[in-house]
CSV table of C-alpha atoms in Angstrom, one decimal:
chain,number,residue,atom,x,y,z
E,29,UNK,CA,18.9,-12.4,-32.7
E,30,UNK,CA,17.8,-9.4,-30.6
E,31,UNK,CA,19.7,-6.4,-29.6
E,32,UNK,CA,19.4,-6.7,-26.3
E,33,UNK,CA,21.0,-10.0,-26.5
E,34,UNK,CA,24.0,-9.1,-28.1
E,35,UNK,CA,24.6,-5.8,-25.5
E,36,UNK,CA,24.5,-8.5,-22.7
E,37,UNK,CA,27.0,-10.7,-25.1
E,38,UNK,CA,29.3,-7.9,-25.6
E,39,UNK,CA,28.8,-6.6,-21.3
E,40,UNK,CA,29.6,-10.3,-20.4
E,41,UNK,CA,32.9,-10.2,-22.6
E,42,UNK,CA,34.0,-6.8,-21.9
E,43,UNK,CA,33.9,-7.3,-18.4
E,44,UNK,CA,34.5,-11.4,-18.2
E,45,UNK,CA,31.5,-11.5,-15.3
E,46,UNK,CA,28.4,-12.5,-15.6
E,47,UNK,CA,27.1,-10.1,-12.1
E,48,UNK,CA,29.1,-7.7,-13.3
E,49,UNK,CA,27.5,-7.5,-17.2
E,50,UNK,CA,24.7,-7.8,-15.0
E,51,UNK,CA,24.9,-4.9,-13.1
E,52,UNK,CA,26.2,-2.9,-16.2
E,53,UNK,CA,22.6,-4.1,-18.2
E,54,UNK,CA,20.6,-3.4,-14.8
E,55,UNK,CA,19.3,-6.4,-15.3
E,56,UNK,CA,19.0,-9.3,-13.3
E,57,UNK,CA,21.1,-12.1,-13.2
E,58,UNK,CA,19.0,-15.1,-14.3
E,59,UNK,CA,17.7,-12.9,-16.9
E,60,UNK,CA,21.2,-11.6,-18.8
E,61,UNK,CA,21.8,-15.6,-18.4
E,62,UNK,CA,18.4,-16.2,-20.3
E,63,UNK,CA,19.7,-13.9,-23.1
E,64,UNK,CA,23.2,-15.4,-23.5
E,65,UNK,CA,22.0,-19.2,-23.4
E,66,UNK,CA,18.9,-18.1,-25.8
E,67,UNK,CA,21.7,-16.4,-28.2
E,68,UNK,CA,23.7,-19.5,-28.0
E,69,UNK,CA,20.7,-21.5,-28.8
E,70,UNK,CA,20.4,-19.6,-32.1
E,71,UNK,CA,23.6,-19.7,-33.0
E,72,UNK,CA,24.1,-22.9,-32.7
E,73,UNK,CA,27.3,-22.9,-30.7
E,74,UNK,CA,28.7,-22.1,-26.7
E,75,UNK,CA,29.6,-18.5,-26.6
E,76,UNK,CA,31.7,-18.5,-23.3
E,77,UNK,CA,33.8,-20.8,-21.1
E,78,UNK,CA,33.4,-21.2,-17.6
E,79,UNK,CA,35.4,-23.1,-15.9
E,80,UNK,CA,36.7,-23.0,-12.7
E,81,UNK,CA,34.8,-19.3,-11.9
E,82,UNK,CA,36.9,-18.1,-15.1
E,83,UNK,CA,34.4,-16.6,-17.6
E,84,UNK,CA,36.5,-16.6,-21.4
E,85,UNK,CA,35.4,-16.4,-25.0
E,86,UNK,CA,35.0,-19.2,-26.9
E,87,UNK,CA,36.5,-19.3,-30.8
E,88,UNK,CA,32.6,-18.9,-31.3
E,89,UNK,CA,32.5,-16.0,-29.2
E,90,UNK,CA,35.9,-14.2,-30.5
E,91,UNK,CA,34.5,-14.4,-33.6
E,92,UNK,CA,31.1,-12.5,-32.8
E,93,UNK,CA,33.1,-9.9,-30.4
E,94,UNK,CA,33.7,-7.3,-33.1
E,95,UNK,CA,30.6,-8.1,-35.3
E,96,UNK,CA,28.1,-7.6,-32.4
E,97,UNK,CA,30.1,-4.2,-31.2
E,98,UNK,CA,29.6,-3.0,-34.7
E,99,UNK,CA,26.2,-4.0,-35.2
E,100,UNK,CA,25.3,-2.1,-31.5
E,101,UNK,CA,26.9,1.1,-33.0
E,102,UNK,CA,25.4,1.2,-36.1
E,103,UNK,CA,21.7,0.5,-34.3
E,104,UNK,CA,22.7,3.3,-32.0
E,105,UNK,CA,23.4,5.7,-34.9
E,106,UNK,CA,20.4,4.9,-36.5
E,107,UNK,CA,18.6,5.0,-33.2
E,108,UNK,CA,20.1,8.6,-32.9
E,109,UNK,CA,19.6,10.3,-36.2
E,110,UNK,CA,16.0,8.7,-36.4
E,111,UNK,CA,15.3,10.5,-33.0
E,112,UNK,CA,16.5,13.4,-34.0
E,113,UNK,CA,14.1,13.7,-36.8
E,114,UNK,CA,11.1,12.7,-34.8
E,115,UNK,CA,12.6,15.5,-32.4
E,116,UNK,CA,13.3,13.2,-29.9
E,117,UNK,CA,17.2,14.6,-28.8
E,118,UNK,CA,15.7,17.2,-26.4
E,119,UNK,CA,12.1,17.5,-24.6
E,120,UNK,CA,10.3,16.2,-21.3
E,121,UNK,CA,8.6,13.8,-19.5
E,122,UNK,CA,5.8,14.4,-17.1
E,123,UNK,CA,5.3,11.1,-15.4
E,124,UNK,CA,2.6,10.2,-12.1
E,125,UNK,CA,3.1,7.3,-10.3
E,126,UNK,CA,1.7,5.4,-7.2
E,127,UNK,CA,4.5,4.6,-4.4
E,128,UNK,CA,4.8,1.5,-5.0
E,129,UNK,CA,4.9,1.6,-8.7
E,130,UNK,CA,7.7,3.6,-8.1
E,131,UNK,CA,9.7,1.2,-5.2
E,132,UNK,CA,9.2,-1.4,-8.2
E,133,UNK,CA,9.1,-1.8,-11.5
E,134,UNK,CA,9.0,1.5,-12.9
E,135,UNK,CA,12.6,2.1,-12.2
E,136,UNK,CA,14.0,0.2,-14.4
E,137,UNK,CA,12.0,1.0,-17.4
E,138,UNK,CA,13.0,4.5,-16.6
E,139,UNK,CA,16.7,3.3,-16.6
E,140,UNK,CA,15.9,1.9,-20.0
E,141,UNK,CA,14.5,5.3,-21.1
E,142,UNK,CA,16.8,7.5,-20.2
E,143,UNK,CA,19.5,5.1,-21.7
E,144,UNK,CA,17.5,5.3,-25.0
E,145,UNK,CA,16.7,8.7,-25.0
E,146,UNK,CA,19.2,10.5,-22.9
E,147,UNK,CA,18.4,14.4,-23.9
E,148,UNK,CA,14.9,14.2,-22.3
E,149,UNK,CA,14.1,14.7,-18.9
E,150,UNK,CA,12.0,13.1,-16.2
E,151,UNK,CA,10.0,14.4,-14.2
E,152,UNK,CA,8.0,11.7,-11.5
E,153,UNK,CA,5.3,12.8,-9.3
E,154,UNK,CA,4.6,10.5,-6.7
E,155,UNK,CA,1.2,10.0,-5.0
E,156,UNK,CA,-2.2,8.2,-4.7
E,157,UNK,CA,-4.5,7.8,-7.9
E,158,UNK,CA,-6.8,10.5,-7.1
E,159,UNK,CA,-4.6,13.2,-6.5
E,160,UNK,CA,-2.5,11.6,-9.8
E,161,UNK,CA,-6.1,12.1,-11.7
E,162,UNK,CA,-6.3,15.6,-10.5
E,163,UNK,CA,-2.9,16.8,-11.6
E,164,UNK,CA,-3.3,14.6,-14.7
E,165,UNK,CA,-7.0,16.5,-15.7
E,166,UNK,CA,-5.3,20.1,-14.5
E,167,UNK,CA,-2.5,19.4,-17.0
E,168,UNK,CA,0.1,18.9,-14.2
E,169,UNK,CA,1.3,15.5,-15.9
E,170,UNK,CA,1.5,13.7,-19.2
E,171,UNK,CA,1.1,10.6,-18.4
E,172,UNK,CA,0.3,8.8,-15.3
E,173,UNK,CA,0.3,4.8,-13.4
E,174,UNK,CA,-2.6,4.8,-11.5
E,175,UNK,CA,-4.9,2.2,-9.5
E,176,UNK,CA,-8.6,0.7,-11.2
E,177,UNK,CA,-10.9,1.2,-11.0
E,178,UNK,CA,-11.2,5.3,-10.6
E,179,UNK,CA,-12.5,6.4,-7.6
E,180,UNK,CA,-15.0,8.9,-9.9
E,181,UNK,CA,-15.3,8.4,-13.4
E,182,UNK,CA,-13.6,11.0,-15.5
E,183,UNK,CA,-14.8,11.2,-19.3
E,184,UNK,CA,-11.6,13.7,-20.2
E,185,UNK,CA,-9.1,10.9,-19.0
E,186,UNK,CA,-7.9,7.5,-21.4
E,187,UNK,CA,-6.9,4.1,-19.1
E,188,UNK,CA,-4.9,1.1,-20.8
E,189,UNK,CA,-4.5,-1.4,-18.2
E,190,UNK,CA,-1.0,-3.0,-18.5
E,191,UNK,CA,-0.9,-4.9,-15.2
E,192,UNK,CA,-2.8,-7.4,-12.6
E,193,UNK,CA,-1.2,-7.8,-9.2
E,194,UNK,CA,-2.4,-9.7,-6.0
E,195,UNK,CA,-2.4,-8.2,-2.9
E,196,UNK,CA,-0.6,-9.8,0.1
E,197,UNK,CA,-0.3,-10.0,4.1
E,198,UNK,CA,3.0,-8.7,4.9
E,199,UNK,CA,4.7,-9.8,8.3
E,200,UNK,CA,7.6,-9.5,9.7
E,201,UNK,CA,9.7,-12.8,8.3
E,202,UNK,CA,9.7,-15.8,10.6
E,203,UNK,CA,6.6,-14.5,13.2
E,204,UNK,CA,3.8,-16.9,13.0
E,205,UNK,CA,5.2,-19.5,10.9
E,206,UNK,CA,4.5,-19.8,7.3
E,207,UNK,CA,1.2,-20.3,6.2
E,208,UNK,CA,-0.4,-21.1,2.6
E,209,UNK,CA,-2.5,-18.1,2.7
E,210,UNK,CA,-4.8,-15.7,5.2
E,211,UNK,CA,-8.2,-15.6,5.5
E,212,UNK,CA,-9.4,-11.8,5.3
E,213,UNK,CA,-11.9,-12.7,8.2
E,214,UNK,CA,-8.4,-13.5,10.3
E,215,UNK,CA,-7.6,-9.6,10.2
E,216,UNK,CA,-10.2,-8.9,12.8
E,217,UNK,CA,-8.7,-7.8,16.1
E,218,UNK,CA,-5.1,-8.3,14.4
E,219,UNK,CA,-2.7,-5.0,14.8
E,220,UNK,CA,-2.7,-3.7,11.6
E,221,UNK,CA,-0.9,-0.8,10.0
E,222,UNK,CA,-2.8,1.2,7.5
E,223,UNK,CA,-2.1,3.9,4.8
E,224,UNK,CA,-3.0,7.8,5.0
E,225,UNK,CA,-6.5,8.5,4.3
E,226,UNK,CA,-7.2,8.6,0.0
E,227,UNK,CA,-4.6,6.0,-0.6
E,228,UNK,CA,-6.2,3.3,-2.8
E,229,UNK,CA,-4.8,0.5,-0.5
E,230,UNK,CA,-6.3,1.6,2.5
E,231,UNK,CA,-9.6,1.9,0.9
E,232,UNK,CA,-9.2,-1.7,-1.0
E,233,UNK,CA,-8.4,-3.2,2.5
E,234,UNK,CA,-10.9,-0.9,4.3
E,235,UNK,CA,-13.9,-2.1,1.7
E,236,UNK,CA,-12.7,-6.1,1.9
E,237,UNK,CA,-12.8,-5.9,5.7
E,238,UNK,CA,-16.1,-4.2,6.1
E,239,UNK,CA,-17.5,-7.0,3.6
E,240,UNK,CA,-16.6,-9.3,5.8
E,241,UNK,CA,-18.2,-8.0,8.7
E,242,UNK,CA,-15.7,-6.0,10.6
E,243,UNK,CA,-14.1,-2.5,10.8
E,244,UNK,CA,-10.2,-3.5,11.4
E,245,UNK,CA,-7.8,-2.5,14.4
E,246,UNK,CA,-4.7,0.0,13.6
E,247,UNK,CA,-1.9,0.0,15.0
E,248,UNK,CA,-0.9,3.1,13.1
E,249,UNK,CA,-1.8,4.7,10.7
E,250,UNK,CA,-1.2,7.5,8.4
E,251,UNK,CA,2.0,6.5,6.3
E,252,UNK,CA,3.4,6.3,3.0
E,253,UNK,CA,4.9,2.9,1.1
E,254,UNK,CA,8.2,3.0,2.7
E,255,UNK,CA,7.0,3.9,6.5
E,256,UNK,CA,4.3,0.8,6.2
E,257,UNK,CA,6.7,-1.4,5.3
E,258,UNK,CA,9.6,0.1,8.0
E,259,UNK,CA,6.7,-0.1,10.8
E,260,UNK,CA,5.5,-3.7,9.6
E,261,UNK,CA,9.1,-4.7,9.8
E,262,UNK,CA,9.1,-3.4,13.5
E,263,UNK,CA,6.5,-5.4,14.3
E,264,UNK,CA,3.8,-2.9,15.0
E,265,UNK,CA,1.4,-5.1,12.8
E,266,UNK,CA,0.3,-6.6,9.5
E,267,UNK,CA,-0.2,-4.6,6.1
E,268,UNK,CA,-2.0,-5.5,3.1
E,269,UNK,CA,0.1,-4.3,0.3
E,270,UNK,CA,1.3,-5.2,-3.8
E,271,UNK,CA,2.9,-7.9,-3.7
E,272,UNK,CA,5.6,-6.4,-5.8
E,273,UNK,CA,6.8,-3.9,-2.9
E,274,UNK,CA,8.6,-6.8,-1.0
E,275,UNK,CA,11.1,-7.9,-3.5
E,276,UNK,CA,14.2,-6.9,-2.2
E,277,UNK,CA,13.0,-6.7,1.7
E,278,UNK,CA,14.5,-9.8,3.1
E,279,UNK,CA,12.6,-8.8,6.8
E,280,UNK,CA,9.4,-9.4,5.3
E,281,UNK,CA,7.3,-11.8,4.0
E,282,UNK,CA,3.8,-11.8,2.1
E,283,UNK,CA,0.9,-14.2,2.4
E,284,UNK,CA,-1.7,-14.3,-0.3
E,285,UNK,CA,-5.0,-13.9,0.8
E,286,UNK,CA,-7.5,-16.5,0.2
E,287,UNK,CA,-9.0,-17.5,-3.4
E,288,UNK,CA,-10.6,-14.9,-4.5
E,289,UNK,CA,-8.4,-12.9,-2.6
E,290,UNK,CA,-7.5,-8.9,-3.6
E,291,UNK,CA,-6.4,-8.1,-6.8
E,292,UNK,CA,-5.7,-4.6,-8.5
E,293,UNK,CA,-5.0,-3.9,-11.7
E,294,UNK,CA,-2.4,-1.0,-12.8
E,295,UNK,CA,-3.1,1.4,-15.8
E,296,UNK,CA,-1.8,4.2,-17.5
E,297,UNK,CA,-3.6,7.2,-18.1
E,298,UNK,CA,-3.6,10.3,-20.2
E,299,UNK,CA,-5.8,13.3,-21.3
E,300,UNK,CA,-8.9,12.6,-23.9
E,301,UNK,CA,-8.3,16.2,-25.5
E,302,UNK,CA,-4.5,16.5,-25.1
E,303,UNK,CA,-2.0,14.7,-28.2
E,304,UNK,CA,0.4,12.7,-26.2
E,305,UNK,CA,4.2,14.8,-26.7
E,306,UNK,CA,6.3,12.8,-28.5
E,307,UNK,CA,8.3,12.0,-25.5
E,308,UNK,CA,5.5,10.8,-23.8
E,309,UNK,CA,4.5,8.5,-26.8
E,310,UNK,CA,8.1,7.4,-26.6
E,311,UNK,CA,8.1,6.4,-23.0
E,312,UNK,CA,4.6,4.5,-23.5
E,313,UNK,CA,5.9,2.3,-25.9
E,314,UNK,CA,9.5,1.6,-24.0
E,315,UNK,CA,7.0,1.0,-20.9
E,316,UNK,CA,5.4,-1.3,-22.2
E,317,UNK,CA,8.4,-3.3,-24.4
E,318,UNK,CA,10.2,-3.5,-21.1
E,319,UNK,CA,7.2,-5.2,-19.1
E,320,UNK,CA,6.4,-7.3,-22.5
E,321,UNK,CA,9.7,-8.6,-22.1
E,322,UNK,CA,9.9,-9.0,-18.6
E,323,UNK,CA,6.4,-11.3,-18.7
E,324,UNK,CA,8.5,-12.9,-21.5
E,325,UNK,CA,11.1,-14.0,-19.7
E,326,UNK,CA,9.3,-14.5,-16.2
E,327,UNK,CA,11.2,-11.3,-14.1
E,328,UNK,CA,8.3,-10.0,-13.5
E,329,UNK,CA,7.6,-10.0,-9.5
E,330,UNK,CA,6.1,-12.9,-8.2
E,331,UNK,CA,2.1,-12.3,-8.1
E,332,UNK,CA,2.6,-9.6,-11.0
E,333,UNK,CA,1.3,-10.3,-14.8
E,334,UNK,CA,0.7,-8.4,-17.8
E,335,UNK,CA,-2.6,-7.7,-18.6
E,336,UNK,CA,-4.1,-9.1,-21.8
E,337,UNK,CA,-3.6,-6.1,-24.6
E,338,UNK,CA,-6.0,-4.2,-25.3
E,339,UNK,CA,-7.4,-0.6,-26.6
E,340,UNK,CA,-7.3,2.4,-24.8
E,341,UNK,CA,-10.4,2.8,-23.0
């Protein structure tokens, strides 16, 4: 029986709606379903009735209400008074992050963060890996997501890779037709719409094109995440980009490239000769819980997986 579990339990009884517990967990749907079914499945007994779009506690469930609420305040009290001996009620995080880290997934274990540890603040700086390397080696960040391999090697800097993700065509939804995947040779002479100069995606698609034989055609270029996407969207041309960035972008739609296709693989990075803050030791480890569980319970974005634990390197 996890706490997580019994929150969504307790959000799904208070407010008698599973979207709305949802909403209040910021959490997905399927996934606060997961949890409730997975509790049930322990206990040995249906939690809730729903019938006819009416969402009511079961005896089962009455019974748990009160014992769940006061096992969630007694884990926040403890939570409390042991972060306020580890001197967690009050500091600051300095966090780096790639655009597209930040349009994904790192929102919501920075929801979960500040949940957990209210008192500290966050601070993101968003950007491409070298300049996050830069600020990170001048002592501009604590921690920071960036893109591997580095550009340069740095011996002052430590990278734990935490994520593999594939690399897509995105197109504006319905043009062309849906196809099982793009050959990267099928770029040349395409329209394409490419990233500023320095951002790690325009080199990765810059370095696969000229392997093939080719220097590709742009549209335009120059942007950020959000104006690729926008200009894709308006049909200017095709972008290969993380697949994760097009959850939630109902205009567009991604085509893997073919096997062996583009992967990247998503770290995070720290100082050699700098002790991590206890804040920043903090939000490593709820980073990575919250993408352990999400691999767990399969909400991670489609072509995204955890990578296989290992030491800092």
């Amino acid at each position: 029986m996890q706490l997580q579990q019994l929150a969504s339990f307790v959000a799904v009884a208070e407010t008698a709606h599973f979207t709305h517990a949802a909403e209040r967990m910021r959490l997905a749907q399927p996934s606060l379903s997961k949890q409730i079914k997975a509790l049930e499945t322990e206990l040995g007994a249906p939690l809730f009735s729903r019938a006819r779009g009416n969402v009511t506690l079961t005896p089962a469930g009455e019974a748990l209400l009160p014992l769940a609420r006061r096992m969630l305040a007694d884990a926040e009290t403890a939570r409390r008074e042991v972060a306020e001996l580890a001197g967690l009620r009050r500091g600051r995080v300095r966090l780096g992050a790639t655009p597209s880290l930040c349009a994904g997934l790192l929102a919501e274990a920075l929801a979960r963060f500040h949940r957990d540890y209210p008192g500290i603040d966050l601070l993101v700086e968003e950007g491409g890996s070298r300049d996050l390397v830069r600020d990170l080696a001048r002592g501009g960040l604590d921690l920071a997501l960036i893109i591997l391999p580095l550009q340069s090697s740095d011996p002052s800097l430590v990278t734990q890779e935490i994520l593999r993700e594939n690399l897509v065509v995105a197109s504006p939804t319905g043009v062309g037709g849906r196809r099982p995947y793009f050959r990267i040779e099928e770029l040349r002479g395409r329209p394409m719409v490419m990233f500023r100069r320095g951002y790690d995606l325009r080199e990765a698609t810059l370095n696969a094109c000229r392997q093939a034989g080719f220097e590709p055609r742009f549209a335009v270029e120059g942007g950020e995440m959000d104006a690729v996407l926008r200009f894709v969207e308006a049909g200017l041309g095709v972008a290969v980009v993380p697949s994760m960035v097009l959850d939630g972008r109902p205009g567009l739609s991604g085509t893997p490239l073919a096997p062996p296709g583009l992967r990247r693989a998503i770290a995070l990075a720290r100082r050699k000769d700098v002790e991590p803050t206890r804040a920043a030791h903090a939000f490593r480890a709820t980073l990575l819980s919250y993408l352990s569980e999400a691999a767990e319970e399969g909400s991670l974005p489609q072509g995204v997986e955890l990578a296989r634990p290992q030491a800092d390197a």
